[in-house]
CSV table of C-alpha atoms and ligand atoms in Angstrom, one decimal:
chain,number,residue,atom,x,y,z
A,1,MET,CA,-72.3,-1.9,73.9
A,2,THR,CA,-71.9,0.3,71.1
A,3,LEU,CA,-69.3,0.2,68.8
A,4,GLU,CA,-66.9,3.1,69.8
A,5,LEU,CA,-65.6,6.1,67.1
A,6,ILE,CA,-62.3,7.3,68.1
A,7,PRO,CA,-61.5,10.1,66.2
A,8,ASN,CA,-57.1,10.7,65.1
A,9,PRO,CA,-56.0,7.3,66.2
A,10,SER,CA,-51.6,7.7,66.2
A,11,LEU,CA,-50.5,5.1,65.0
A,12,ALA,CA,-47.5,5.4,66.8
A,13,GLN,CA,-49.6,4.2,69.8
A,14,ARG,CA,-50.6,1.1,68.5
A,15,THR,CA,-47.4,-0.2,67.0
A,16,THR,CA,-44.5,-2.8,68.6
A,17,LEU,CA,-41.7,0.0,66.2
A,18,ARG,CA,-43.8,3.6,67.8
A,19,LEU,CA,-44.2,4.6,63.9
A,20,GLY,CA,-46.4,6.2,62.4
A,21,GLY,CA,-49.2,9.3,62.3
A,22,THR,CA,-52.8,9.9,62.4
A,23,ALA,CA,-55.5,7.5,60.8
A,24,ASP,CA,-59.3,9.4,60.7
A,25,VAL,CA,-60.4,7.3,63.0
A,26,GLU,CA,-60.7,3.7,64.7
A,27,ALA,CA,-63.8,1.8,64.8
A,28,VAL,CA,-63.5,-0.7,68.4
A,29,VAL,CA,-65.8,-3.0,68.8
A,30,HIS,CA,-66.4,-4.7,71.9
A,31,ASP,CA,-68.6,-7.8,70.8
A,32,GLU,CA,-70.3,-9.1,68.6
A,33,ARG,CA,-73.5,-6.7,69.1
A,34,ASP,CA,-70.6,-4.2,67.6
A,35,LEU,CA,-70.7,-6.5,64.0
A,36,ASP,CA,-74.2,-4.8,62.7
A,37,GLU,CA,-72.9,-1.3,63.1
A,38,LEU,CA,-69.8,-1.7,61.9
A,39,GLY,CA,-71.0,-3.0,58.3
A,40,CYS,CA,-73.3,0.4,58.9
A,41,PHE,CA,-70.2,2.3,59.7
A,42,LEU,CA,-68.4,0.8,56.5
A,43,ALA,CA,-71.1,1.3,54.4
A,44,THR,CA,-71.3,5.4,55.0
A,45,HIS,CA,-67.7,5.6,54.9
A,46,THR,CA,-65.2,5.1,51.7
A,47,LEU,CA,-62.2,5.7,54.2
A,48,ARG,CA,-60.0,2.3,53.6
A,49,PRO,CA,-60.4,0.5,56.3
A,50,PHE,CA,-57.3,-1.6,58.1
A,51,VAL,CA,-57.2,-4.2,60.4
A,52,LEU,CA,-55.4,-3.2,63.6
A,53,GLY,CA,-54.6,-6.0,65.7
A,54,LYS,CA,-51.1,-5.8,68.7
A,55,GLY,CA,-49.9,-3.7,65.8
A,56,SER,CA,-45.8,-5.7,66.0
A,57,ASN,CA,-45.8,-6.0,62.2
A,58,LEU,CA,-47.1,-2.7,61.5
A,59,LEU,CA,-45.2,-0.2,59.6
A,60,ALA,CA,-47.3,3.8,59.6
A,61,SER,CA,-46.3,5.7,57.1
A,62,ASP,CA,-45.1,9.2,59.2
A,63,GLY,CA,-48.3,12.3,58.9
A,64,ARG,CA,-52.1,11.6,58.2
A,65,LEU,CA,-53.3,8.3,57.1
A,66,ASP,CA,-56.9,8.0,54.8
A,67,LEU,CA,-57.7,5.0,57.0
A,68,ALA,CA,-60.3,3.8,59.7
A,69,LEU,CA,-58.3,1.4,61.7
A,70,ILE,CA,-60.6,-1.1,62.8
A,71,ARG,CA,-60.3,-2.5,65.9
A,72,VAL,CA,-61.8,-6.0,68.2
A,73,GLY,CA,-61.2,-4.4,72.0
A,74,ALA,CA,-61.4,-7.7,74.7
A,75,GLY,CA,-64.5,-8.8,74.3
A,76,SER,CA,-65.4,-11.6,71.7
A,77,GLY,CA,-65.8,-14.9,74.1
A,78,PRO,CA,-63.6,-16.6,76.3
A,79,LEU,CA,-60.9,-19.5,75.6
A,80,ARG,CA,-63.0,-22.4,75.3
A,81,VAL,CA,-61.7,-26.7,75.7
A,82,GLU,CA,-63.3,-29.6,74.1
A,83,ARG,CA,-62.1,-32.5,73.7
A,84,THR,CA,-61.9,-34.6,70.4
A,85,ASP,CA,-60.3,-38.1,70.4
A,86,ASP,CA,-56.6,-37.2,70.5
A,87,THR,CA,-56.6,-33.1,70.3
A,88,LEU,CA,-58.1,-30.4,72.8
A,89,ILE,CA,-59.3,-28.3,70.6
A,90,VAL,CA,-59.2,-24.5,71.9
A,91,ARG,CA,-61.1,-21.9,70.5
A,92,CYS,CA,-59.8,-18.4,71.0
A,93,PRO,CA,-61.3,-14.5,70.3
A,94,ALA,CA,-58.8,-13.5,67.4
A,95,SER,CA,-58.2,-10.2,69.7
A,96,LEU,CA,-56.9,-12.2,72.7
A,97,ALA,CA,-52.9,-11.2,72.9
A,98,LEU,CA,-50.6,-14.4,71.4
A,99,PRO,CA,-48.8,-14.2,74.9
A,100,GLY,CA,-51.4,-14.8,77.2
A,101,LEU,CA,-53.3,-17.6,74.8
A,102,LEU,CA,-49.2,-19.1,76.0
A,103,GLY,CA,-49.4,-18.1,79.4
A,104,TRP,CA,-53.0,-19.9,79.0
A,105,ALA,CA,-51.9,-23.5,77.3
A,106,LYS,CA,-48.8,-22.9,79.9
A,107,LYS,CA,-50.8,-23.7,82.9
A,108,ALA,CA,-53.1,-25.6,81.3
A,109,GLY,CA,-50.2,-28.1,79.9
A,110,LEU,CA,-51.1,-28.1,76.8
A,111,ALA,CA,-48.6,-28.8,73.7
A,112,GLY,CA,-48.5,-27.2,70.5
A,113,LEU,CA,-47.6,-23.3,71.0
A,114,GLU,CA,-44.3,-22.9,72.3
A,115,GLY,CA,-41.9,-22.7,69.1
A,116,LEU,CA,-44.5,-19.4,69.0
A,117,THR,CA,-43.0,-17.9,72.5
A,118,GLY,CA,-41.7,-14.6,72.4
A,119,ILE,CA,-44.0,-13.4,69.3
A,120,PRO,CA,-46.2,-10.0,70.9
A,121,GLY,CA,-49.4,-9.9,68.7
A,122,SER,CA,-52.4,-10.7,68.8
A,123,VAL,CA,-53.7,-14.8,67.6
A,124,GLY,CA,-56.0,-13.0,64.8
A,125,GLY,CA,-53.0,-11.6,63.6
A,126,ALA,CA,-50.8,-15.0,64.4
A,127,VAL,CA,-53.4,-16.1,61.5
A,128,ALA,CA,-53.3,-13.4,59.6
A,129,MET,CA,-49.6,-13.7,59.1
A,130,ASN,CA,-49.4,-16.9,59.6
A,131,ALA,CA,-46.9,-16.2,62.4
A,132,GLY,CA,-44.0,-18.9,62.9
A,133,SER,CA,-41.4,-19.5,64.8
A,134,TYR,CA,-38.7,-22.5,65.8
A,135,GLY,CA,-40.3,-24.6,63.4
A,136,VAL,CA,-44.2,-23.6,64.6
A,137,GLU,CA,-46.5,-21.8,62.0
A,138,PHE,CA,-49.6,-21.0,63.5
A,139,GLY,CA,-51.6,-22.2,60.5
A,140,ASP,CA,-50.7,-25.8,61.5
A,141,LEU,CA,-52.9,-26.2,64.9
A,142,VAL,CA,-55.4,-24.1,63.1
A,143,THR,CA,-58.9,-25.9,63.2
A,144,ARG,CA,-61.5,-23.7,61.7
A,145,VAL,CA,-61.7,-19.4,61.8
A,146,ARG,CA,-64.4,-17.7,62.1
A,147,LEU,CA,-64.8,-14.8,59.7
A,148,TRP,CA,-67.4,-11.6,59.4
A,149,SER,CA,-67.7,-10.0,56.6
A,150,PRO,CA,-70.7,-6.8,56.1
A,151,ALA,CA,-72.5,-8.9,53.5
A,152,GLY,CA,-72.3,-12.2,54.7
A,153,GLY,CA,-72.0,-11.9,58.7
A,154,LEU,CA,-69.9,-14.3,60.7
A,155,VAL,CA,-69.0,-17.9,59.2
A,156,TRP,CA,-66.5,-20.5,60.4
A,157,VAL,CA,-64.7,-21.8,57.4
A,158,ALA,CA,-62.3,-24.9,58.1
A,159,ALA,CA,-59.0,-24.9,57.2
A,160,ASN,CA,-58.5,-27.1,54.8
A,161,GLU,CA,-60.3,-24.8,53.2
A,162,CYS,CA,-58.2,-22.2,53.6
A,163,VAL,CA,-54.8,-21.3,52.0
A,164,PHE,CA,-51.7,-20.4,55.2
A,165,GLY,CA,-48.1,-20.2,53.5
A,166,TYR,CA,-44.9,-18.6,54.4
A,167,ARG,CA,-46.8,-15.2,56.2
A,168,HIS,CA,-49.4,-15.8,54.1
A,169,PHE,CA,-53.1,-16.4,54.9
A,170,SER,CA,-56.0,-15.9,53.1
A,171,ALA,CA,-60.2,-17.9,53.3
A,172,PRO,CA,-62.0,-18.5,50.4
A,173,ALA,CA,-64.3,-15.1,49.1
A,174,ARG,CA,-62.7,-13.1,51.9
A,175,PRO,CA,-64.0,-10.2,51.3
A,176,ALA,CA,-63.1,-6.1,51.9
A,177,GLY,CA,-63.6,-5.1,55.9
A,178,ARG,CA,-63.4,-9.0,56.9
A,179,LEU,CA,-62.5,-9.7,60.5
A,180,ILE,CA,-61.2,-12.5,62.3
A,181,TRP,CA,-63.1,-13.3,64.5
A,182,GLU,CA,-62.2,-16.3,66.6
A,183,VAL,CA,-59.8,-19.1,65.8
A,184,GLU,CA,-60.5,-23.2,67.1
A,185,ILE,CA,-56.9,-24.5,67.6
A,186,GLY,CA,-56.0,-28.4,68.6
A,187,LEU,CA,-53.5,-29.0,71.2
A,188,SER,CA,-52.0,-31.9,72.3
A,189,GLU,CA,-52.3,-33.0,76.4
A,190,SER,CA,-49.1,-32.2,78.2
A,191,THR,CA,-48.1,-31.2,81.8
A,192,PRO,CA,-47.4,-27.7,82.2
A,193,ARG,CA,-43.9,-28.5,83.7
A,194,SER,CA,-43.2,-30.4,80.4
A,195,VAL,CA,-44.9,-27.1,77.8
A,196,HIS,CA,-43.4,-24.4,80.4
A,197,ARG,CA,-39.6,-26.0,79.9
A,198,GLN,CA,-40.3,-25.7,76.1
A,199,MET,CA,-41.2,-21.6,76.1
A,200,GLN,CA,-38.1,-21.1,78.4
A,201,SER,CA,-36.1,-22.8,76.0
A,202,VAL,CA,-37.1,-21.2,73.1
A,203,TYR,CA,-37.6,-18.2,74.8
A,204,GLU,CA,-33.8,-18.1,75.8
A,205,LYS,CA,-32.7,-18.9,71.8
A,206,LYS,CA,-34.7,-16.5,70.7
A,207,ARG,CA,-33.4,-13.8,73.4
A,208,ALA,CA,-29.8,-15.1,72.7
A,209,THR,CA,-30.6,-13.8,68.7
A,210,GLN,CA,-32.7,-11.7,68.6
A,211,PRO,CA,-33.3,-8.2,70.6
A,212,VAL,CA,-36.8,-9.2,71.9
A,213,THR,CA,-37.3,-5.9,74.3
A,214,ALA,CA,-36.3,-3.6,71.8
A,215,ARG,CA,-39.0,-1.7,69.7
A,216,SER,CA,-39.3,-3.5,66.8
A,217,ALA,CA,-42.0,-5.7,64.0
A,218,GLY,CA,-39.8,-8.5,64.2
A,219,CYS,CA,-38.2,-9.5,60.7
A,220,VAL,CA,-37.9,-7.1,58.5
A,221,PHE,CA,-37.9,-8.7,55.0
A,222,LYS,CA,-39.1,-12.0,54.7
A,223,ASN,CA,-36.6,-15.3,54.1
A,224,PRO,CA,-35.8,-15.4,50.3
A,225,GLY,CA,-36.6,-19.5,49.3
A,226,GLY,CA,-34.4,-20.9,52.2
A,227,GLU,CA,-31.8,-18.3,52.7
A,228,SER,CA,-32.0,-16.0,55.7
A,229,ALA,CA,-32.3,-12.8,55.3
A,230,GLY,CA,-30.7,-11.7,58.6
A,231,ARG,CA,-27.7,-13.6,57.6
A,232,LEU,CA,-27.8,-11.9,54.0
A,233,LEU,CA,-28.1,-8.4,55.6
A,234,ASP,CA,-25.6,-8.9,57.8
A,235,LYS,CA,-23.6,-10.2,54.9
A,236,ALA,CA,-24.1,-7.4,53.3
A,237,GLY,CA,-22.7,-5.6,56.1
A,238,MET,CA,-26.1,-3.7,57.5
A,239,LYS,CA,-25.9,-4.6,61.4
A,240,GLY,CA,-26.0,-2.0,62.7
A,241,VAL,CA,-26.8,1.0,60.2
A,242,ARG,CA,-28.0,3.6,61.6
A,243,VAL,CA,-30.0,6.6,59.7
A,244,GLY,CA,-31.6,9.0,62.9
A,245,ASP,CA,-33.2,6.8,65.3
A,246,MET,CA,-33.8,3.7,63.3
A,247,ALA,CA,-31.1,1.5,63.0
A,248,PHE,CA,-30.4,-2.4,61.6
A,249,SER,CA,-30.4,-3.5,64.9
A,250,GLU,CA,-26.4,-5.1,66.1
A,251,MET,CA,-28.0,-8.3,67.2
A,252,HIS,CA,-29.9,-10.0,64.5
A,253,ALA,CA,-29.5,-7.7,61.0
A,254,ASN,CA,-33.2,-8.5,59.9
A,255,PHE,CA,-34.8,-6.6,62.7
A,256,LEU,CA,-35.3,-2.6,62.2
A,257,VAL,CA,-35.0,-1.3,65.9
A,258,ASN,CA,-36.6,2.1,66.9
A,259,LEU,CA,-33.8,4.0,68.9
A,260,GLY,CA,-35.8,6.4,70.4
A,261,GLN,CA,-37.3,9.5,68.2
A,262,GLY,CA,-37.2,7.1,64.9
A,263,THR,CA,-39.3,8.5,61.8
A,264,SER,CA,-40.8,6.2,59.6
A,265,ALA,CA,-39.1,8.1,56.8
A,266,GLN,CA,-36.0,7.0,58.6
A,267,ALA,CA,-37.1,3.4,58.4
A,268,MET,CA,-38.3,3.1,54.6
A,269,GLU,CA,-34.7,4.4,53.7
A,270,LEU,CA,-32.9,1.8,55.7
A,271,ILE,CA,-35.9,-1.1,54.2
A,272,GLU,CA,-34.2,0.5,50.2
A,273,THR,CA,-31.0,0.8,51.8
A,274,GLY,CA,-31.1,-3.2,52.8
A,275,ARG,CA,-32.8,-3.9,49.9
A,276,GLU,CA,-30.4,-2.6,47.9
A,277,ALA,CA,-26.9,-3.7,49.4
A,278,VAL,CA,-28.6,-7.6,49.7
A,279,ARG,CA,-29.6,-6.9,45.9
A,280,ASP,CA,-25.4,-5.6,44.6
A,281,ALA,CA,-24.3,-8.8,46.8
A,282,PHE,CA,-26.0,-11.5,46.0
A,283,GLY,CA,-28.0,-10.4,43.5
A,284,VAL,CA,-30.9,-12.0,45.8
A,285,ALA,CA,-34.8,-9.2,46.0
A,286,LEU,CA,-35.7,-8.8,49.6
A,287,GLU,CA,-39.2,-8.4,49.8
A,288,THR,CA,-40.7,-6.7,53.0
A,289,GLU,CA,-42.3,-9.2,55.3
A,290,VAL,CA,-44.0,-5.9,57.8
A,291,ILE,CA,-47.2,-4.8,56.5
A,292,THR,CA,-46.2,-0.6,55.2
A,293,LEU,CA,-48.8,1.5,56.1
B,301,EPU,N1,-28.0,-14.6,61.0
B,301,EPU,C1,-26.6,-14.0,60.5
B,301,EPU,N2,-26.5,-12.9,61.2
B,301,EPU,C2,-27.9,-12.3,61.6
B,301,EPU,C3,-28.6,-12.5,61.6
B,301,EPU,C4,-29.2,-14.2,61.3
B,301,EPU,O1,-25.8,-14.7,60.6
B,301,EPU,O2,-27.8,-10.9,61.6
B,301,EPU,C5,-27.7,-16.6,60.8
B,301,EPU,C6,-27.5,-17.0,62.7
B,301,EPU,O3,-26.8,-17.4,63.3
B,301,EPU,C7,-28.8,-18.9,61.8
B,301,EPU,C8,-29.2,-18.0,60.2
B,301,EPU,O4,-28.9,-17.2,59.9
B,301,EPU,O5,-27.6,-19.2,60.9
B,301,EPU,C9,-31.0,-17.9,60.7
B,301,EPU,O6,-31.1,-16.8,61.8
B,301,EPU,P1,-32.0,-17.8,62.3
B,301,EPU,O7,-32.5,-18.8,63.3
B,301,EPU,O8,-32.5,-16.2,63.6
B,301,EPU,O9,-33.7,-17.2,62.1
B,301,EPU,P2,-33.5,-16.6,60.6
B,301,EPU,O10,-33.9,-17.2,59.4
B,301,EPU,O11,-32.7,-15.2,60.4
B,301,EPU,C10,-36.8,-17.0,60.7
B,301,EPU,C11,-37.7,-16.3,61.3
B,301,EPU,C12,-38.2,-15.6,62.8
B,301,EPU,C13,-38.3,-16.7,63.6
B,301,EPU,C14,-36.2,-17.1,63.0
B,301,EPU,C15,-36.0,-18.4,64.2
B,301,EPU,C16,-38.3,-15.1,59.0
B,301,EPU,C17,-38.3,-14.0,57.5
B,301,EPU,N3,-37.5,-15.2,60.5
B,301,EPU,O12,-35.2,-15.5,61.4
B,301,EPU,O13,-39.5,-15.1,62.3
B,301,EPU,O14,-38.1,-15.6,64.8
B,301,EPU,O15,-36.7,-17.6,62.0
B,301,EPU,O16,-37.3,-19.2,64.0
B,301,EPU,O17,-39.0,-15.9,58.5
B,301,EPU,C18,-40.5,-12.8,62.1
B,301,EPU,O18,-41.6,-13.7,61.3
B,301,EPU,O19,-40.5,-11.9,62.6
B,301,EPU,C19,-39.3,-13.4,63.0
B,301,EPU,C20,-38.7,-12.8,63.6
């Protein structure tokens, strides 16, 4: 394969919020052999590179963005399982959809990922954001991460050399333009029936409290010091508050939803309104969780 270059990629088409203008170019890596070409591409362009997963935690600005998007097409290798003493180590490509990994684990009867049911991102995104819900953080399961950078090529880094924090991941000497290429996670043996039951129960809880089918990017703000940003926004009267076609969800106040023709400018206005309302009511400064481009 060769590196595929797509001019003027639409961020609205690549994000779950369905918002955002166009970047300059998107470089799509189809397999390992394209990485050298990606290195040359990055060396010859002055555009800021941004690695895109499934776009489920992104709020991109309207209009023109001076960015080179980098995306890994679905081809960086299959799922592989190796057994250690008491754990099964699953090696999976970062480009895989997280729901795809969960579906595979369910069929294989491997437990550990159930709390992450309903998160729509990629496996790489789950590492980069240390995705978490219902008591499970992706980083808790990671044993190794394989990173690529133009200078260093592909390198495995052990999880204990990385920092997994609350919606945060960093690796030693993580150079600009790096990609999360592959991940190894440790799962435990169970049965398809038991894993299915757990996943179903998490999904039911999520469906009852979060707008799982709406166009959103998950929670907009990080939870501040043990509090729930959603609860604070709700108490400050933000549930259902709408600007144009963007609104804070009626179901969970920490979700911004695009009701149809929303714009990033409307989303940004709501973010500032929500932040001010919580600051005025509780003296708490909310930080965004969603990545703004
Ligand atoms: N609550 C309200 N009003 C609301 C929203 C929540 O009163 O509008 C109350 C709930 O009733 C509950 C408490 O706040 O008593 C906590 O709510 P919830 O269980 O929904 O959890 P959360 O703290 O709002 C976090 C994560 C979610 C994750 C859930 C479940 C963050 C920012 N949010 O939400 O993650 O799915 O726990 O584990 O950490 C995400 O990161 O995008 C995300 C959605």
